mmCIF file of C-alpha atoms in Angstrom:
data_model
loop_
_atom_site.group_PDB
_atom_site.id
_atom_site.type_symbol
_atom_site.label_atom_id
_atom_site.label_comp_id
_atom_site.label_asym_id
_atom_site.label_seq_id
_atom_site.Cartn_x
_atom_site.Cartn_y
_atom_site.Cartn_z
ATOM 1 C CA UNK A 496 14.739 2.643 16.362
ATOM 2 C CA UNK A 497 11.619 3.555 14.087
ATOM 3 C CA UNK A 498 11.807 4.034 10.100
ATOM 4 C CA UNK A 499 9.231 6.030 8.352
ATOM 5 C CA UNK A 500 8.852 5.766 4.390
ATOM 6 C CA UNK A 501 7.370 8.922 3.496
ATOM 7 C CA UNK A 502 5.793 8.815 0.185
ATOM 8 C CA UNK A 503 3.530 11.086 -1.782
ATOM 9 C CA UNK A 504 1.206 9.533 -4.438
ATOM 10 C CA UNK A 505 1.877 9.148 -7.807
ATOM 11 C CA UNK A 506 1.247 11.068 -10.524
ATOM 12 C CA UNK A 507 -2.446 11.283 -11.073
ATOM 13 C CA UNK A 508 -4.727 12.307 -13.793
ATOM 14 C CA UNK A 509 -6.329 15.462 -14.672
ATOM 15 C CA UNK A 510 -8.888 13.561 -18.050
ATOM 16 C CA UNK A 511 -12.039 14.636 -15.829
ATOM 17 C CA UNK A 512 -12.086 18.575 -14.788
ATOM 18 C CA UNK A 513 -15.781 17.715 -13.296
ATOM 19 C CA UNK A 514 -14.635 14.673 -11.478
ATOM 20 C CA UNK A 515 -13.374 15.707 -7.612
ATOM 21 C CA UNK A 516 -10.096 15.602 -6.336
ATOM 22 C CA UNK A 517 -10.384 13.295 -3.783
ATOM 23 C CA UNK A 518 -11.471 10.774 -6.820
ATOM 24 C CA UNK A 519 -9.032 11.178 -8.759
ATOM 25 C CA UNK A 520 -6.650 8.165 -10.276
ATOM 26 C CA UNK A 521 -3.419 7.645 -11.404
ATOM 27 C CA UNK A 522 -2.422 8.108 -14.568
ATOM 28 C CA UNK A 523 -0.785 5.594 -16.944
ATOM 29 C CA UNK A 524 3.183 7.286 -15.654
ATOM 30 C CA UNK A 525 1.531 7.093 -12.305
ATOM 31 C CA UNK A 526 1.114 3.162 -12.212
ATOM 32 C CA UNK A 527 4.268 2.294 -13.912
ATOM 33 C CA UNK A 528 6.316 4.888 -11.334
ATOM 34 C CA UNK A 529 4.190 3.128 -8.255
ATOM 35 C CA UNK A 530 5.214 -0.333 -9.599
ATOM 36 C CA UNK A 531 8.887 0.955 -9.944
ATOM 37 C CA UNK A 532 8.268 2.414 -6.489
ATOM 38 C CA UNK A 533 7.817 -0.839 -4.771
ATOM 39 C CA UNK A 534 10.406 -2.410 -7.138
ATOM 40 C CA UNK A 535 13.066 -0.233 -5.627
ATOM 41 C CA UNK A 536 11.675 -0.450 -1.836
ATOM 42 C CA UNK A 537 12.173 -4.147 -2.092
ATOM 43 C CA UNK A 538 15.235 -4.047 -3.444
ATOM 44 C CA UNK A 539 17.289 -1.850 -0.969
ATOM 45 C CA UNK A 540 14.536 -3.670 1.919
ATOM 46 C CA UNK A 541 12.867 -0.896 2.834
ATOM 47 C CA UNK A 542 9.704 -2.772 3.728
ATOM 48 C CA UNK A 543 7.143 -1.453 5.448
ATOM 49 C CA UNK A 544 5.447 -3.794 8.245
ATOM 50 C CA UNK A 545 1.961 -0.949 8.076
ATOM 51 C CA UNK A 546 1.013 1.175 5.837
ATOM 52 C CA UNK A 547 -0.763 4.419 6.607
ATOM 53 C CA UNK A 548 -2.640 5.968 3.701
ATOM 54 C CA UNK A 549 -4.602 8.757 2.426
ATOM 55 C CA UNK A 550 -7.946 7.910 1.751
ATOM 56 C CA UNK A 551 -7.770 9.406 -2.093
ATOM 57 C CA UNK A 552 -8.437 7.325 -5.245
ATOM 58 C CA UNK A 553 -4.235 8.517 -6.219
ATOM 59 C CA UNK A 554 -2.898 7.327 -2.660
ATOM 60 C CA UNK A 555 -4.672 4.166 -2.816
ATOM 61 C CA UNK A 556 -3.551 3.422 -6.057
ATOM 62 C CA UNK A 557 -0.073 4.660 -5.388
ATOM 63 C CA UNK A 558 -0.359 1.435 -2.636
ATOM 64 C CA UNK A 559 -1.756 -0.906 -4.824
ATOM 65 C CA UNK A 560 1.189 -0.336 -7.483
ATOM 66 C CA UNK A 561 3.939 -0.432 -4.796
ATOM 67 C CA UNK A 562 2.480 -3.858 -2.594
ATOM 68 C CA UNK A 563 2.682 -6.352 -5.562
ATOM 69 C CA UNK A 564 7.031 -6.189 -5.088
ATOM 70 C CA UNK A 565 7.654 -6.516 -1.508
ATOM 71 C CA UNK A 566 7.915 -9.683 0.160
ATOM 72 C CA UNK A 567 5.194 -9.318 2.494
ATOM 73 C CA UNK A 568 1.887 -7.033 1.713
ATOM 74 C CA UNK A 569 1.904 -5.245 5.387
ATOM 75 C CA UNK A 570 -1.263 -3.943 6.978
ATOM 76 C CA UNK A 571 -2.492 -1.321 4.889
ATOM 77 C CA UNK A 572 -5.106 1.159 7.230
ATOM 78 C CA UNK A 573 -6.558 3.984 5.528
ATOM 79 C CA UNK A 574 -6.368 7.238 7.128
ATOM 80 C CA UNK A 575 -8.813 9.922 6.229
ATOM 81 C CA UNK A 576 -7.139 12.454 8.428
ATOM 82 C CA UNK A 577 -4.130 12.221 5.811
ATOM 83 C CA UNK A 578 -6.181 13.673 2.957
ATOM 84 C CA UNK A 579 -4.463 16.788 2.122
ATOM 85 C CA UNK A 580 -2.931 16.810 6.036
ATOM 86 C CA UNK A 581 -1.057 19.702 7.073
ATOM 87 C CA UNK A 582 2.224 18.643 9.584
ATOM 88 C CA UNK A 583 0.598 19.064 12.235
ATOM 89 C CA UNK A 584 -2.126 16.364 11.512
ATOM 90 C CA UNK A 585 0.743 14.240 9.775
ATOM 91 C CA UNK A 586 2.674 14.191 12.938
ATOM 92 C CA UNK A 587 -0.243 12.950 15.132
ATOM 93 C CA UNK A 588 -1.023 10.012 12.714
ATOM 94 C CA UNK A 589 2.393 8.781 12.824
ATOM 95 C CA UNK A 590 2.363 9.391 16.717
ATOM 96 C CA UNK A 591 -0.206 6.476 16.881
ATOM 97 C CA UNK A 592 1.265 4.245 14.796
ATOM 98 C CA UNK A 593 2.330 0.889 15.953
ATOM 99 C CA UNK A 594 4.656 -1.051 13.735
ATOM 100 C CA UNK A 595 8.593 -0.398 14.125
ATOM 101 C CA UNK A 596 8.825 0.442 9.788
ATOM 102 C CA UNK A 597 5.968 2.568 8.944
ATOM 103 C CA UNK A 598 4.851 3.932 5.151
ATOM 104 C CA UNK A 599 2.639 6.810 5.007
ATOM 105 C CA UNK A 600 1.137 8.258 1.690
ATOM 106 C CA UNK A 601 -0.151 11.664 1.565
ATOM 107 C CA UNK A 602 -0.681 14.606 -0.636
ATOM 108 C CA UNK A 603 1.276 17.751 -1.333
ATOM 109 C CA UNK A 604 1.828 20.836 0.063
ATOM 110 C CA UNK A 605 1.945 19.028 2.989
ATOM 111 C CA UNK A 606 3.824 16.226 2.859
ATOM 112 C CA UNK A 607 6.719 18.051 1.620
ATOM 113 C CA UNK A 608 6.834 20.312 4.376
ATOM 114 C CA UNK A 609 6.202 17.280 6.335
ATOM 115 C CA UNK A 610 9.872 15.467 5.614
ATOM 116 C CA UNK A 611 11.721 18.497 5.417
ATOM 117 C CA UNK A 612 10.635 19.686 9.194
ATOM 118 C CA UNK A 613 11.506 16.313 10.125
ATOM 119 C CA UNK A 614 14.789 15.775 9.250
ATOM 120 C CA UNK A 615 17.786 17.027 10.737
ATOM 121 C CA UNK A 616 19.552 17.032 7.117
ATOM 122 C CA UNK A 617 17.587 17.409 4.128
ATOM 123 C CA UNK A 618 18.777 14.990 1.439
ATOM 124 C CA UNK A 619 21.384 16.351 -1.205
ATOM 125 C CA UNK A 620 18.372 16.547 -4.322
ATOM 126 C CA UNK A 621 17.480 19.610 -5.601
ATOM 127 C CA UNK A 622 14.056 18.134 -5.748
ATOM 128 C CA UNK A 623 13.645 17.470 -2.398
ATOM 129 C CA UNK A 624 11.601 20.814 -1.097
ATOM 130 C CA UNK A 625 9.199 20.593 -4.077
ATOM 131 C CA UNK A 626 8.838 16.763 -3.278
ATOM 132 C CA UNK A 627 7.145 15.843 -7.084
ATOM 133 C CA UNK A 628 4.974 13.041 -7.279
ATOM 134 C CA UNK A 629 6.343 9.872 -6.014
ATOM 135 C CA UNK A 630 8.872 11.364 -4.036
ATOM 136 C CA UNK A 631 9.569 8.789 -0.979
ATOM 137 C CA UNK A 632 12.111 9.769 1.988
ATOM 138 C CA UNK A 633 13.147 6.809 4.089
ATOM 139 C CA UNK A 634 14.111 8.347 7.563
ATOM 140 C CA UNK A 635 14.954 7.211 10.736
ATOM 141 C CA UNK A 636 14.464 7.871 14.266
ATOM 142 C CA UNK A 637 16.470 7.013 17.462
ATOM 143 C CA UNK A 638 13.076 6.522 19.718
ATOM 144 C CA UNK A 639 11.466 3.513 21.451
ATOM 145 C CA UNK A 640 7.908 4.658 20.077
ATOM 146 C CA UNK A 641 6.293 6.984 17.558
ATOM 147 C CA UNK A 642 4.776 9.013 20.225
ATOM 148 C CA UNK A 643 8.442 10.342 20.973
ATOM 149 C CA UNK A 644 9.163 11.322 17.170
ATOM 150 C CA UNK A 645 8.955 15.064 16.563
ATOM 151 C CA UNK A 646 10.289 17.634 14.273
ATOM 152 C CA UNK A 647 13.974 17.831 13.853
ATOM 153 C CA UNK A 648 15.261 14.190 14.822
ATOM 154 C CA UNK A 649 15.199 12.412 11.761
ATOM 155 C CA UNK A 650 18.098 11.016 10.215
ATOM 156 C CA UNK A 651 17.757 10.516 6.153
ATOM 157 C CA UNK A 652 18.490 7.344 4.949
ATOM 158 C CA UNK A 653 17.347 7.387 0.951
ATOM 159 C CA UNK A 654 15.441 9.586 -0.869
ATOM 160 C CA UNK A 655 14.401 8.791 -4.477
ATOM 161 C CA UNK A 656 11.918 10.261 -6.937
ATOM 162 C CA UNK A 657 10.370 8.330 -9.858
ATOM 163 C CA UNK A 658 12.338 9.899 -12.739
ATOM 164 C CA UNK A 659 15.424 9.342 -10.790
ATOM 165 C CA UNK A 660 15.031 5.335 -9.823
ATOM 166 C CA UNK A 661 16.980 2.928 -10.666
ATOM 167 C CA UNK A 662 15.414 -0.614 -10.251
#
């Protein structure tokens, strides 16, 4: 059995038009939802043992609001590749991964498409197509290793978006 915690950034901040996407930061609502994040991972022990992330200012950030509440700060390996990844890419980064719980943190459009081609049920949230900011599907797979996961053999566990938490 593998678990992936899919999980796009936080909301990030738009103060700088000049300043380029990939540096862009969090905002003040995206710090307090990552810290609420991680505050809500711990508490129903959905803790990752690595972390794959985006190489962006926001998915870094996103981490580094989420670590502080689990139990353990797991490997965290950034993953250029991840930077506004299409499935395709997303689904050959988690096909290397090593670690039985696995968190990766990407970027919309697709890491929406992303979850929903990998479940065989979407989750019953209306916001779970447009997968806002935050949005984090926990999902798991009946395999030995990643390199067997593919689209369509997920089974949703949780699914949770910031404005919706309860901690």
């Amino acid at each position: 059995m593998k678990r992936l915690i899919l999980t796009r950034h936080a909301k990030s901040a738009w103060d700088d038009p000049l300043s380029p996407d990939h540096d862009r930061p969090l905002n003040d609502r995206g710090r307090a939802a990552a810290a609420d994040l991680g505050q809500w991972l711990a508490s129903r022990g959905y803790v990752p043992q690595k972390v794959l992330c985006s190489d962006a200012v926001r998915t870094r950030q996103t981490w580094s609001g989420i670590a502080p509440a689990l139990p353990a700060t797991p490997l965290m390996e950034l993953k250029p590749a991840l930077y506004h990844a299409g499935v395709d890419v997303m689904l050959a980064v988690l096909r290397h991964a090593q670690a039985n719980v696995v968190m990766m943190i990407g970027h919309n459009p697709g890491i929406a498409e992303f979850a929903e081609k990998l479940v065989v049920t979407a989750p019953l949230n209306s916001e779970f197509a447009r997968y806002p900011t935050g949005a984090t599907l926990v999902v798991d797979f009946a395999v030995e290793a990643w390199d067997q996961v593919g689209f369509g053999q997920g089974v949703t566990v949780d699914f949770v978006i910031p404005r919706e938490m309860v901690v």
